[in-house]
Every structure is written in C-alpha cells, then in structure tokens.
Coordinates of N, CA and C in Angstrom, one line a residue:
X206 N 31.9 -32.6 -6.3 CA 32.6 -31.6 -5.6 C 33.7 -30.9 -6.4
X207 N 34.7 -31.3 -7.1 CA 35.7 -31.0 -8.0 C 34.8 -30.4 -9.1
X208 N 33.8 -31.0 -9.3 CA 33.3 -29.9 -10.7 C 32.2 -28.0 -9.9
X209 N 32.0 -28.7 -8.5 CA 32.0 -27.4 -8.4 C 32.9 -26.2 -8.0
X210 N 34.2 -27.0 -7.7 CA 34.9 -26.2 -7.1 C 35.9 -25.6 -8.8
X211 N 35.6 -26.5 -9.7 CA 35.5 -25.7 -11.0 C 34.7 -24.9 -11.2
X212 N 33.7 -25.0 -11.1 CA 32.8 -23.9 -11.6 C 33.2 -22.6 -10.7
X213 N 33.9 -22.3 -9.8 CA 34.0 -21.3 -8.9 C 35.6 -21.1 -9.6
X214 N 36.5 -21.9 -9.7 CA 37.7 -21.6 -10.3 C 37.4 -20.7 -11.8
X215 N 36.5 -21.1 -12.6 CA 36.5 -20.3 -13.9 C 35.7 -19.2 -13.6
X216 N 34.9 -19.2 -12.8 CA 34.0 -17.8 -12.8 C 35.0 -16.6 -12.0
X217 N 36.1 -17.0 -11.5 CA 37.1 -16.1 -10.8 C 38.0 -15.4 -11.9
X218 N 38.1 -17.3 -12.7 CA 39.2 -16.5 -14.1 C 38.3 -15.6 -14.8
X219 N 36.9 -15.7 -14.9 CA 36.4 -14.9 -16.3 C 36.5 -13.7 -15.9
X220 N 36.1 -13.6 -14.3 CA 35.5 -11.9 -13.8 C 37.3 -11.1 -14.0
X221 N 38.2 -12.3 -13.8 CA 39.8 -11.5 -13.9 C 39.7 -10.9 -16.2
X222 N 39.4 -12.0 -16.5 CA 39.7 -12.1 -18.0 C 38.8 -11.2 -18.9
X223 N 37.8 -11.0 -17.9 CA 36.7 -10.1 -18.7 C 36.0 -9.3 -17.9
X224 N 37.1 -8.1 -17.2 CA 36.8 -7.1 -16.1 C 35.5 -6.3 -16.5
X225 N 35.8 -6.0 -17.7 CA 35.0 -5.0 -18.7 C 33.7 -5.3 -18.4
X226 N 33.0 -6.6 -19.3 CA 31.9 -7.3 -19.1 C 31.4 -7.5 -17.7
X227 N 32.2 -7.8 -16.9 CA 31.8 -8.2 -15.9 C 31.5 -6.9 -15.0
X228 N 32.5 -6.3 -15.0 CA 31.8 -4.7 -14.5 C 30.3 -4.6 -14.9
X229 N 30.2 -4.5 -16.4 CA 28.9 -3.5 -17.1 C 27.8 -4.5 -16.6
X230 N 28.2 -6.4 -16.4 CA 26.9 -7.0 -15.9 C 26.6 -6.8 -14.0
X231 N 27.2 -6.5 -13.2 CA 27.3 -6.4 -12.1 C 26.7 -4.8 -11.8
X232 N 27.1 -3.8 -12.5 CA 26.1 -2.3 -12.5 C 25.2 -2.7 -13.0
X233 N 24.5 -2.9 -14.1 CA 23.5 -3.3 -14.3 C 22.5 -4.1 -13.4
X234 N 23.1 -5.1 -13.1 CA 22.1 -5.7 -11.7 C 22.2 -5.3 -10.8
X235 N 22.9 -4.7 -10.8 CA 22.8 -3.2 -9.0 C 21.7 -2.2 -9.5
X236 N 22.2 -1.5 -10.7 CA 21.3 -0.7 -10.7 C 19.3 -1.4 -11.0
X237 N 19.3 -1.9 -11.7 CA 18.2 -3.0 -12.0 C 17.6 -3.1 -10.4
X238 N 18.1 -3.5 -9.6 CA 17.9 -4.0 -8.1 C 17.0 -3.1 -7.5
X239 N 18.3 -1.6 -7.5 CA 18.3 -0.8 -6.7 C 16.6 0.6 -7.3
X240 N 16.3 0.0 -8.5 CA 15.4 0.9 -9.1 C 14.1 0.1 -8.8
X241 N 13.8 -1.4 -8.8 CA 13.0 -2.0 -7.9 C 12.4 -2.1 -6.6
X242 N 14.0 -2.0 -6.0 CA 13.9 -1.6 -4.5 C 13.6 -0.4 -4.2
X243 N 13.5 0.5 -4.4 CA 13.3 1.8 -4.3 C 11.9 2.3 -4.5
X244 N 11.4 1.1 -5.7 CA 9.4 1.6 -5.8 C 9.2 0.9 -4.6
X245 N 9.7 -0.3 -4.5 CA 8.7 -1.3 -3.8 C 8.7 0.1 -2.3
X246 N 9.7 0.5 -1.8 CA 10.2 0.8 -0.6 C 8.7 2.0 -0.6
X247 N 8.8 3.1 -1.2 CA 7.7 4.1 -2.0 C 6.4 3.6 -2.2
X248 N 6.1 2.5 -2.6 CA 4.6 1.7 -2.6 C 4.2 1.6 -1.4
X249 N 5.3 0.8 -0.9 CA 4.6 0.3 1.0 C 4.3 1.7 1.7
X250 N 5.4 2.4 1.2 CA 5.0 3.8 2.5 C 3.9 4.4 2.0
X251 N 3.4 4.3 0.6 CA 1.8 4.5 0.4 C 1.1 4.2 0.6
X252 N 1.0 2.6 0.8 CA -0.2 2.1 1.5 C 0.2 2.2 2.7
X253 N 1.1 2.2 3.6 CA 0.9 2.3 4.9 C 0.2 4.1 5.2
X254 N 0.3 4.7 4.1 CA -0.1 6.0 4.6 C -1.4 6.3 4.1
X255 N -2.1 5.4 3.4 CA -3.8 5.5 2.5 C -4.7 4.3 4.1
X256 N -3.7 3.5 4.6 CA -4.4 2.4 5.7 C -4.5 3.6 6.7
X257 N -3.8 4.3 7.2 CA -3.2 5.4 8.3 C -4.3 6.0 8.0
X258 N -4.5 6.6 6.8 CA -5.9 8.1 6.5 C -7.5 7.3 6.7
X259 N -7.1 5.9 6.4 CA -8.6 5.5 6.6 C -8.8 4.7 7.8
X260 N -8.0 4.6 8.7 CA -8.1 4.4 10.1 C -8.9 5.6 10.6
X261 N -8.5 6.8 10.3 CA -9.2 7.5 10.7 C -10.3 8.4 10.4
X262 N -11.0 7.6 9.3 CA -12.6 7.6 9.1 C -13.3 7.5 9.9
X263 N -14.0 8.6 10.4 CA -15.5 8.6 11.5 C -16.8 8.7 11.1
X264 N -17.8 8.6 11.9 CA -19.0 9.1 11.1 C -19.6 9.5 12.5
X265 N -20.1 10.6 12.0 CA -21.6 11.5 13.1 C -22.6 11.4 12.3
X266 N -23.6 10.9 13.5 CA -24.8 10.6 12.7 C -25.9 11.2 13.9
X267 N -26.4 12.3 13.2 CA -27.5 13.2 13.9 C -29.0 13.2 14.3
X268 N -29.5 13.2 14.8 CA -30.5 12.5 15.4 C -31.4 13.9 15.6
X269 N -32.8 13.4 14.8 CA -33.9 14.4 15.2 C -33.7 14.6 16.7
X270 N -34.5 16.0 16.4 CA -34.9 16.7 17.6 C -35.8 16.3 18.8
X271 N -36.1 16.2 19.7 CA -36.9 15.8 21.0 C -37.1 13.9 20.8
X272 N -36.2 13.4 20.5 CA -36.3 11.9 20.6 C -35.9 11.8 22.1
X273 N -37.3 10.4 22.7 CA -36.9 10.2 23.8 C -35.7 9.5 24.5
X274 N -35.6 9.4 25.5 CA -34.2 8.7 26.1 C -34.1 7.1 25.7
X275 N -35.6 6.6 25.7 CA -35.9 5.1 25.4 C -35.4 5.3 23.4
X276 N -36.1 6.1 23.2 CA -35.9 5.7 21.7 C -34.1 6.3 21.0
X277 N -33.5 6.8 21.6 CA -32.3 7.0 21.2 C -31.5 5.5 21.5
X278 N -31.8 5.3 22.6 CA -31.1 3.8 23.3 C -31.3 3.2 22.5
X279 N -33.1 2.9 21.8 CA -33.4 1.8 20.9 C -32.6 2.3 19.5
X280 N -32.0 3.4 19.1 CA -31.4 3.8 17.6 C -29.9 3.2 17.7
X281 N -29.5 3.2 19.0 CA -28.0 2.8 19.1 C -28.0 1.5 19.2
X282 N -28.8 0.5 19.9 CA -28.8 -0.9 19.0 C -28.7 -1.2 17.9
X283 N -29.8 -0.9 17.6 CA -30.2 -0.6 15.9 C -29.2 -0.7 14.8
X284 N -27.9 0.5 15.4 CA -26.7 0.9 14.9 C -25.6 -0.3 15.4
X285 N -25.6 -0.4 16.4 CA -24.5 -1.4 16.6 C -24.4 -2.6 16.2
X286 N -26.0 -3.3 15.8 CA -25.9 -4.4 15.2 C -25.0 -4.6 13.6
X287 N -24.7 -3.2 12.8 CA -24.2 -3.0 11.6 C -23.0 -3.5 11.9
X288 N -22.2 -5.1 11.3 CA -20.8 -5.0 11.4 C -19.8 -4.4 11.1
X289 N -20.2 -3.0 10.5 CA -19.0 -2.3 10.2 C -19.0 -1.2 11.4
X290 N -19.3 -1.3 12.5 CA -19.3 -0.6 13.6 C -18.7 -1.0 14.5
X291 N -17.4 -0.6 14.7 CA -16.7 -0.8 15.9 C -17.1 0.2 17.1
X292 N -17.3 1.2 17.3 CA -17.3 1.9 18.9 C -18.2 3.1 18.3
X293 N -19.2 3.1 19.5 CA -20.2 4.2 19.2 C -20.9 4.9 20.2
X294 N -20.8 6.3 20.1 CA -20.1 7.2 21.5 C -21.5 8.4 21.4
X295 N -22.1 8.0 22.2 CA -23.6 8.9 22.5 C -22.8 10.3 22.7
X296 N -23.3 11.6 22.1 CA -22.4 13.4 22.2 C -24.3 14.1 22.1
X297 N -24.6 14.4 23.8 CA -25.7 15.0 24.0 C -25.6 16.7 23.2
X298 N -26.8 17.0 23.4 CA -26.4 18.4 22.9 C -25.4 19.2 23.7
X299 N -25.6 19.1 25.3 CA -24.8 19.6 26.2 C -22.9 19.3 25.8
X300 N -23.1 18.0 25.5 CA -21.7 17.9 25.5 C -21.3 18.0 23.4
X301 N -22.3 18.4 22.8 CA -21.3 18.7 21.7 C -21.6 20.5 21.8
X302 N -22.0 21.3 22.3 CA -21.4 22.6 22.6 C -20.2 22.5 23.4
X303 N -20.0 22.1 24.5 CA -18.9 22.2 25.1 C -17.8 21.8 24.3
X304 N -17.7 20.9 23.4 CA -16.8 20.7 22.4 C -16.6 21.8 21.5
X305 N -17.8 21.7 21.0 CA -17.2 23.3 20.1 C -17.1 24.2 20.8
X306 N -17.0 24.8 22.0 CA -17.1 26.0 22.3 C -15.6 25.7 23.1
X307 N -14.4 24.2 22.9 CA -13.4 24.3 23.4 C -12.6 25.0 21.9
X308 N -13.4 24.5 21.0 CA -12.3 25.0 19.9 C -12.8 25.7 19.2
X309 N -14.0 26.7 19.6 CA -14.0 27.7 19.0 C -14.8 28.9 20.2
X310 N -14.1 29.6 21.0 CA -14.5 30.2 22.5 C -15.1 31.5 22.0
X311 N -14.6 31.8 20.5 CA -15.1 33.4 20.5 C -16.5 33.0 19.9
X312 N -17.7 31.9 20.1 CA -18.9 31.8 19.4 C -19.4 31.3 20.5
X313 N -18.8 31.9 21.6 CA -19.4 31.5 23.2 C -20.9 32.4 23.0
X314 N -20.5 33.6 22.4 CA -22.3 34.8 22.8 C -23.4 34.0 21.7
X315 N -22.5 33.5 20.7 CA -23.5 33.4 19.6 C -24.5 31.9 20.2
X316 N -23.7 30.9 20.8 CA -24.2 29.8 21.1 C -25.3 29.8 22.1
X317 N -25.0 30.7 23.2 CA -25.9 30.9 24.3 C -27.0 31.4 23.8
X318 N -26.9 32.6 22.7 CA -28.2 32.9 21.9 C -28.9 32.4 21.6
X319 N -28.5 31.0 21.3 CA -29.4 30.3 20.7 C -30.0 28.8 21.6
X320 N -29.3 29.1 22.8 CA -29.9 27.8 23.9 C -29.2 26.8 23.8
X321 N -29.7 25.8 24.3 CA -29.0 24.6 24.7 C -29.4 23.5 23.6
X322 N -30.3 24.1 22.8 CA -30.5 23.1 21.9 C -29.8 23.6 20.4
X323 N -28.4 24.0 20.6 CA -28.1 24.9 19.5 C -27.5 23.8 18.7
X324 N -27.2 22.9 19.0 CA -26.6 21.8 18.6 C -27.2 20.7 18.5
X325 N -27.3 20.0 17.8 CA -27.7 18.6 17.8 C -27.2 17.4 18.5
X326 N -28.2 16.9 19.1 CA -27.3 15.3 19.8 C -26.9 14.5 18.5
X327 N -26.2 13.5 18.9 CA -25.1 12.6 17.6 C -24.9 11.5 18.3
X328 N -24.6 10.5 17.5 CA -23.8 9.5 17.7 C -22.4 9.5 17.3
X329 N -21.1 9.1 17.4 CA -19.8 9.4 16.5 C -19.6 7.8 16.9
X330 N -19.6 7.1 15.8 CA -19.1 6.1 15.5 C -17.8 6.0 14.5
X331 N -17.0 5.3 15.1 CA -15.8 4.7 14.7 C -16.0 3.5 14.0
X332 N -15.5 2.8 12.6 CA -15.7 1.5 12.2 C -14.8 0.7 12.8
X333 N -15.2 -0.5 12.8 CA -14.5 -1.9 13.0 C -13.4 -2.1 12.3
X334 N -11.9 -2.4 12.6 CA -11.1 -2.6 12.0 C -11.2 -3.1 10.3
X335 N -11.9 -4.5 10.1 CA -12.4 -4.6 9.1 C -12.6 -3.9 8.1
X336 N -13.4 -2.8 8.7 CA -14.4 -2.6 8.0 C -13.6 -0.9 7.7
X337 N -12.4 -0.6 7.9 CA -12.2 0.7 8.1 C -11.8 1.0 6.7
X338 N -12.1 1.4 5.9 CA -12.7 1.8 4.4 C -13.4 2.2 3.5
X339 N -13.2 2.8 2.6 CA -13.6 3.9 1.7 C -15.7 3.2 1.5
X340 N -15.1 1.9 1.3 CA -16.4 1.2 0.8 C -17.0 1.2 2.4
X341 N -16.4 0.9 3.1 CA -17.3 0.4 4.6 C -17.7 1.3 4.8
X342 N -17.3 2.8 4.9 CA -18.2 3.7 5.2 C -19.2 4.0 5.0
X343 N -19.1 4.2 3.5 CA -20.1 4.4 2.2 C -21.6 3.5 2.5
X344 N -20.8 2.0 3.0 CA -22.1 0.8 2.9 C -22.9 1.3 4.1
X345 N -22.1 1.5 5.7 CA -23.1 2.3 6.8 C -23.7 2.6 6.1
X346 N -23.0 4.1 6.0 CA -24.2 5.4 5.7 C -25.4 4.7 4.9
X347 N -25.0 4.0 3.6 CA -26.5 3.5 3.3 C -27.8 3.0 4.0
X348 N -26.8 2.2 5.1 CA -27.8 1.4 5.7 C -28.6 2.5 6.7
X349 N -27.9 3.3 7.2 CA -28.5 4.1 8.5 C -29.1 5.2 8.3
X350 N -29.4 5.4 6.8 CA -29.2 7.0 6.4 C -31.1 6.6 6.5
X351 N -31.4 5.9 6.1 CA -33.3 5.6 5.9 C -33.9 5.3 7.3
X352 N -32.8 5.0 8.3 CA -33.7 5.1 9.8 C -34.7 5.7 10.6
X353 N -35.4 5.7 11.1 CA -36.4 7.1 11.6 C -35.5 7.2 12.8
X354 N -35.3 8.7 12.7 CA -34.9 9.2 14.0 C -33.4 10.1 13.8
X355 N -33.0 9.6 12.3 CA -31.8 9.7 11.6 C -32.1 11.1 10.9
X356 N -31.4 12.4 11.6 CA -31.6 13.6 10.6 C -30.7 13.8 9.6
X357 N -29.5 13.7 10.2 CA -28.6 13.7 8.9 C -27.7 12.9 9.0
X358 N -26.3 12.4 8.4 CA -25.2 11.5 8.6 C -23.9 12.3 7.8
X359 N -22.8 12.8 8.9 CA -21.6 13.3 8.0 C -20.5 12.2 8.1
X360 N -19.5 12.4 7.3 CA -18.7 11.5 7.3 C -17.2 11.8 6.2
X361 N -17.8 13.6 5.6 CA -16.6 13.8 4.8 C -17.1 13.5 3.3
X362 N -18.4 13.0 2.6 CA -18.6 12.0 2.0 C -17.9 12.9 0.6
X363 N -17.5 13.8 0.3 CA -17.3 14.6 -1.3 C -15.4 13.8 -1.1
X364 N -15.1 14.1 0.3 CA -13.8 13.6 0.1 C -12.8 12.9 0.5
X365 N -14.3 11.2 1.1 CA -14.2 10.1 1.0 C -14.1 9.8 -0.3
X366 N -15.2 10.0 -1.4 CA -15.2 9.5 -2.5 C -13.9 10.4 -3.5
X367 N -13.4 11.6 -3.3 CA -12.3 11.7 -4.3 C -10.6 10.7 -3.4
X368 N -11.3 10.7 -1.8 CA -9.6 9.6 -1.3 C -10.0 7.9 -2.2
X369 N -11.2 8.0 -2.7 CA -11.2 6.6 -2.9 C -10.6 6.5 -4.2
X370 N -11.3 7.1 -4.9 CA -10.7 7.6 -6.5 C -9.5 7.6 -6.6
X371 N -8.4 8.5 -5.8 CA -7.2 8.9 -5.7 C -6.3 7.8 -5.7
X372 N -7.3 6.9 -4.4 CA -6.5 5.4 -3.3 C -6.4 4.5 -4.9
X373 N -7.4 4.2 -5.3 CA -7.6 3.3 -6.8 C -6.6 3.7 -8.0
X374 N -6.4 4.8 -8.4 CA -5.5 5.3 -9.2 C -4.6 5.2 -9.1
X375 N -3.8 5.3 -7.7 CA -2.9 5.5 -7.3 C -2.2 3.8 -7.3
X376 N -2.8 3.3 -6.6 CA -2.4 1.9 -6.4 C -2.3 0.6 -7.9
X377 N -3.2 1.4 -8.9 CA -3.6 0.7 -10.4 C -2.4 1.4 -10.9
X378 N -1.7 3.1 -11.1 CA -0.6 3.7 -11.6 C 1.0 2.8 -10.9
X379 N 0.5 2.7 -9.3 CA 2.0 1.9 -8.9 C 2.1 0.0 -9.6
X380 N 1.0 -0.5 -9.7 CA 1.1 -1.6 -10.3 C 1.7 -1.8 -11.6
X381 N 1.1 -1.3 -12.5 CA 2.0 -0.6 -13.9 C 3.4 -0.3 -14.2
X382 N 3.6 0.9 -13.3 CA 5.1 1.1 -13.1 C 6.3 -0.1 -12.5
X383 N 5.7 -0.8 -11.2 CA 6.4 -1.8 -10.8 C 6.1 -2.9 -11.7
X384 N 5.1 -2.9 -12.1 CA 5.5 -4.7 -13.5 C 6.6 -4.3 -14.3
X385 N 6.5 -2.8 -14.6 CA 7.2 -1.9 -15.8 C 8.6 -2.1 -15.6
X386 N 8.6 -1.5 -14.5 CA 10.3 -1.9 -14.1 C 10.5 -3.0 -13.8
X387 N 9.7 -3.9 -13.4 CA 10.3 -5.5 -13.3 C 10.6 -5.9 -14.1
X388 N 9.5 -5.8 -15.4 CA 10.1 -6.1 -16.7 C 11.1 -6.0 -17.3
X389 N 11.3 -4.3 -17.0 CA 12.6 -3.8 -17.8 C 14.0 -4.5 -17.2
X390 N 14.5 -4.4 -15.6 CA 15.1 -4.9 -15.0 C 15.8 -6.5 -15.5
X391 N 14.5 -7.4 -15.5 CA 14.7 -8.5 -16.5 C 15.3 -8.3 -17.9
X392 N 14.9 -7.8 -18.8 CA 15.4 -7.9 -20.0 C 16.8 -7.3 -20.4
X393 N 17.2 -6.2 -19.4 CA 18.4 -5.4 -19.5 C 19.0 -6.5 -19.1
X394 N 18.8 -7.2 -17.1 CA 20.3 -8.8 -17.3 C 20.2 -9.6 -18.2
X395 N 18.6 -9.8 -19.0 CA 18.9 -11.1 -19.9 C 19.7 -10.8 -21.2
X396 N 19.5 -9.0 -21.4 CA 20.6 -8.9 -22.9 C 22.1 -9.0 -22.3
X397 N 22.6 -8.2 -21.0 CA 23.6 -8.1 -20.7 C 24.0 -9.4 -20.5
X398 N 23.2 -10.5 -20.1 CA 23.8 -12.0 -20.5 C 24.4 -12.4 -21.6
X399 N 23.3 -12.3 -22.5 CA 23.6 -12.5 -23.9 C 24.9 -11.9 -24.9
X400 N 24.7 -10.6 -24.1 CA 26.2 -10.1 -24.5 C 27.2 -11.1 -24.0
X401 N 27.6 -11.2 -22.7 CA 28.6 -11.9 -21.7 C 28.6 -12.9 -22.6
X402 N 27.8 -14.4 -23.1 CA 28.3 -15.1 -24.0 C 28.7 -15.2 -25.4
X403 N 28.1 -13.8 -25.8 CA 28.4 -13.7 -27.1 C 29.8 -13.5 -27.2
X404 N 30.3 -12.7 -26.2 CA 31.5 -12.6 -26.3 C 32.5 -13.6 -25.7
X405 N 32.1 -14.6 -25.3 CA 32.9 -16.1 -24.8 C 32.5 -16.7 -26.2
X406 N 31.6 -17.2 -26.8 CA 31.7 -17.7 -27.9 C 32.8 -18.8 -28.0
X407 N 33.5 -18.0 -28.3 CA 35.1 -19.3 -28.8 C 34.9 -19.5 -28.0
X408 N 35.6 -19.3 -26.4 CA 35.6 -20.2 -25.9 C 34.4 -21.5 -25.5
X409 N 33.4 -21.2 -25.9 CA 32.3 -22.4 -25.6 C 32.8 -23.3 -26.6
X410 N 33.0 -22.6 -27.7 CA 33.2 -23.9 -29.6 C 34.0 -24.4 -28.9
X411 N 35.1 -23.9 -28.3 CA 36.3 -24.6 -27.8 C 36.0 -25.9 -27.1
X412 N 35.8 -26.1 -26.0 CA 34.8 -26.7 -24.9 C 34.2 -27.6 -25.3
X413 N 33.2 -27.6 -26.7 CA 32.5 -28.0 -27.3 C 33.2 -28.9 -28.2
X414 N 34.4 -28.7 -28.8 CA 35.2 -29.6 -30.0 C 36.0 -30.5 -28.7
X415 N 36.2 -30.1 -27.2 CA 36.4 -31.0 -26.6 C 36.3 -31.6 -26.2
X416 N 34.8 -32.2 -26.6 CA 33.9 -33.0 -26.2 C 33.0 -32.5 -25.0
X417 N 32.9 -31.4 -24.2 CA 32.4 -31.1 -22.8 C 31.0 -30.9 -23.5
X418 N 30.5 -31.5 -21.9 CA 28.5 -31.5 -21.9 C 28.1 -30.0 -22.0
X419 N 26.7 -29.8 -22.7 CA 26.3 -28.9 -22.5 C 26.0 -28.0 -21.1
X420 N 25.6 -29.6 -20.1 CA 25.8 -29.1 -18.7 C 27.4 -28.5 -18.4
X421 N 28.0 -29.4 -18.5 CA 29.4 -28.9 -17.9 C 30.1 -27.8 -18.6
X422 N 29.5 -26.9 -19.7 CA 29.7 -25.6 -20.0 C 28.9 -24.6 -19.0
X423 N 27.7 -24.6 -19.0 CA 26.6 -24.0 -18.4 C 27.1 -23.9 -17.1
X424 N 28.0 -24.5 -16.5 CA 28.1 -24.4 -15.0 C 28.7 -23.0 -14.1
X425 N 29.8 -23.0 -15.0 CA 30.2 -21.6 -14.5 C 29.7 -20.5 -14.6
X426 N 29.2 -20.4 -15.7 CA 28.0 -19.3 -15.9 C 27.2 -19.2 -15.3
X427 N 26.6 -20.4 -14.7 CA 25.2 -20.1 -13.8 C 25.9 -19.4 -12.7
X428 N 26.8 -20.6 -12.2 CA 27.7 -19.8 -11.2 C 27.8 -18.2 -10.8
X429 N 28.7 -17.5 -12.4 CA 29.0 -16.5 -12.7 C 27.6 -15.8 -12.4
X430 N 26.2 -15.9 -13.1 CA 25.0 -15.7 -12.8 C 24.3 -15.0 -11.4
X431 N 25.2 -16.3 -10.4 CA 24.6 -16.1 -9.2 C 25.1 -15.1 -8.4
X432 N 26.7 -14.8 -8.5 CA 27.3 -13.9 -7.9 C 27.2 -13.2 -8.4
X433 N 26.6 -12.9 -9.8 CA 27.1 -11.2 -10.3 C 25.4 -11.3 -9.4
X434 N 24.6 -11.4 -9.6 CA 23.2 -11.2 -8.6 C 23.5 -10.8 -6.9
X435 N 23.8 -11.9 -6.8 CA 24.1 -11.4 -5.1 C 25.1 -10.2 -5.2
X436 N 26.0 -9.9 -5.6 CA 26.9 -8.7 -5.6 C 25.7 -8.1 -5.9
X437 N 25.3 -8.0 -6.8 CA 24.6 -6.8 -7.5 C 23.2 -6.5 -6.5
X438 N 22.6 -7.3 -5.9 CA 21.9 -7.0 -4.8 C 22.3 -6.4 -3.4

C-alpha cells in the first residue's frame, strides 16, 4: 500500500517537474486516440450503411407466358425450398400493371394498347436474413435461372456485382488504414515514452546507485503510463 501510494506521490511530482514532457505525452495520446476513434466511428457507419443497401436486395423472377395455375404453384415451391429465400410474393399480370400504371399514369393509353398481358406475371422474392448478400443473391439466381417456366430473373445484377466490388475494396482499403493508424498511434507513445525516460535518466542512475529494484523504479512510470492514457482517452 505505501509503495503504491508512492507511486502516485511521484507521478504527481513528475507531471509538476516535467510540465513540458508531460504535456507533449498527454497530446499525443489524445490525439493518437482521437484519430483511432474517429475511423473506427467512420468504419461502423459504413458497414452499417453497405448491411442497410443489401437488406434491400430483391429479386423478380419472370415467368413464361400461359403457365397454368397448378404449374406456377408448383414453380413457387420449387423456389421456396432455396434457403436463401425469405418471402415470396406471387404479382399477376393484372396486378403488376396496376403497379406500374401507379407510378407511371401517363403510359395508361400505351398499356391498354397492348392488353392485359402487357406485362409479365413474377414472383418478387425477398432473401432470408442470412442470406441478404451480394453472394446470396448471385447463388439464387444461379440456381433458378435453368428452371422451366423461368423467362427471365432481374435483380440489378451489373450493379450488384460493381456494390460488391466497391463493398470489398472498401472494407480491404478501411482495414489497411485502421492497422495503419493503429500502428502509427503505437509507436508515436512508445517514442514519446522513450523520450519521457531519456530525459529522467539521472534520475533512474540516481535510484539505481541507491540500491532501488528495477521494479520499484518502473512503478511510477507505469503509473505515470496509465494516467497519461486515461487522460488522454
């Protein structure tokens, strides 16, 4: 107890006796901290915003012309059994004109021109939590795209594969930078340490010709160590 309540007595005298040093190690691990904390803060809000864009990955998947009622039923099994399929929403041809024709009303003459079969029936599947990703998409489509019954399959695919590219780059360039500055952050306190002793010096020989342990030098410094840290965080 008395040698710790030494170690807190001299780390009070040094930070008085060596304002200088102790300032320039105390900014340093603030700033060191604060340049850390500031990617990491920037990283998360990236992935939370690349998770956010691929939540809302969908796929429509189009279905030949004159398939019967039985055999559409049997394609949406078929499809459901795929675990990367979470919810999957039959869109007649009736009801994907009335969709388009909510958000686009002036191709009301052109649609009627062309009947009720102007449109294709679909499926719009939503993935499975899981499965909500650049690769999970990609793997469906594989699997459903050789179905009979399957005319075509959209899903964005030119710019799925450049979000994937982007998402990978992106996340490989932030890993880099953050070791980068982790690194750096490290070696700027471990010189600014090195300074701090170099310039106690005498006083350690001192300490030293007085017989004191290597431990019982080392103590206040760690000490010194810990608070310039916590300050500095």
């Amino acid at each position: 107890m008395q040698y710790l309540i030494y170690c807190f007595r001299e780390t009070g005298a040094n930070f008085l006796d060596y304002r200088g040093l102790s300032a320039v190690a105390l900014v340093t691990s603030a700033l060191s901290m604060l340049c850390v904390g500031l990617f990491f803060v920037i990283y998360v809000n990236i992935h939370e915003v690349v998770q956010a864009l691929e939540n809302e990955i969908t796929m429509n998947i189009y279905l030949d012309e004159g398939l019967a009622e039985n055999q559409i039923l049997i394609l949406e099994r078929v499809i459901l059994l795929n675990p990367e399929v979470g919810n999957l929403e039959f869109v007649s041809h009736r009801d994907a004109i009335e969709a388009y024709l909510e958000r686009y009303q002036e191709e009301e003459a052109l649609v009627a021109s062309l009947g009720e079969q102007a449109l294709p029936a679909s499926f719009m599947v939503s993935l499975a939590p899981t499965h909500r990703t650049v690769a999970g998409v990609t793997s469906l489509a594989k699997k459903i795209e050789g179905i009979k019954g399957v005319s075509e399959i959209q899903y964005g695919q030119e710019w799925i594969q450049a979000f994937g590219w982007g998402t990978r780059l992106l996340m490989l360039i932030g890993s880099i930078v953050g070791a980068t500055l982790a690194l750096a952050s490290i070696a700027i306190v471990a010189n600014t340490i090195r300074l701090t002793l170099f310039n106690r010096k005498h006083d350690i020989d001192i300490l030293r010709l007085l017989g004191a342990t290597e431990a019982f030098i080392r103590g206040p410094f760690l000490v010194e160590g810990v608070e310039v840290g916590a300050l500095g965080a």
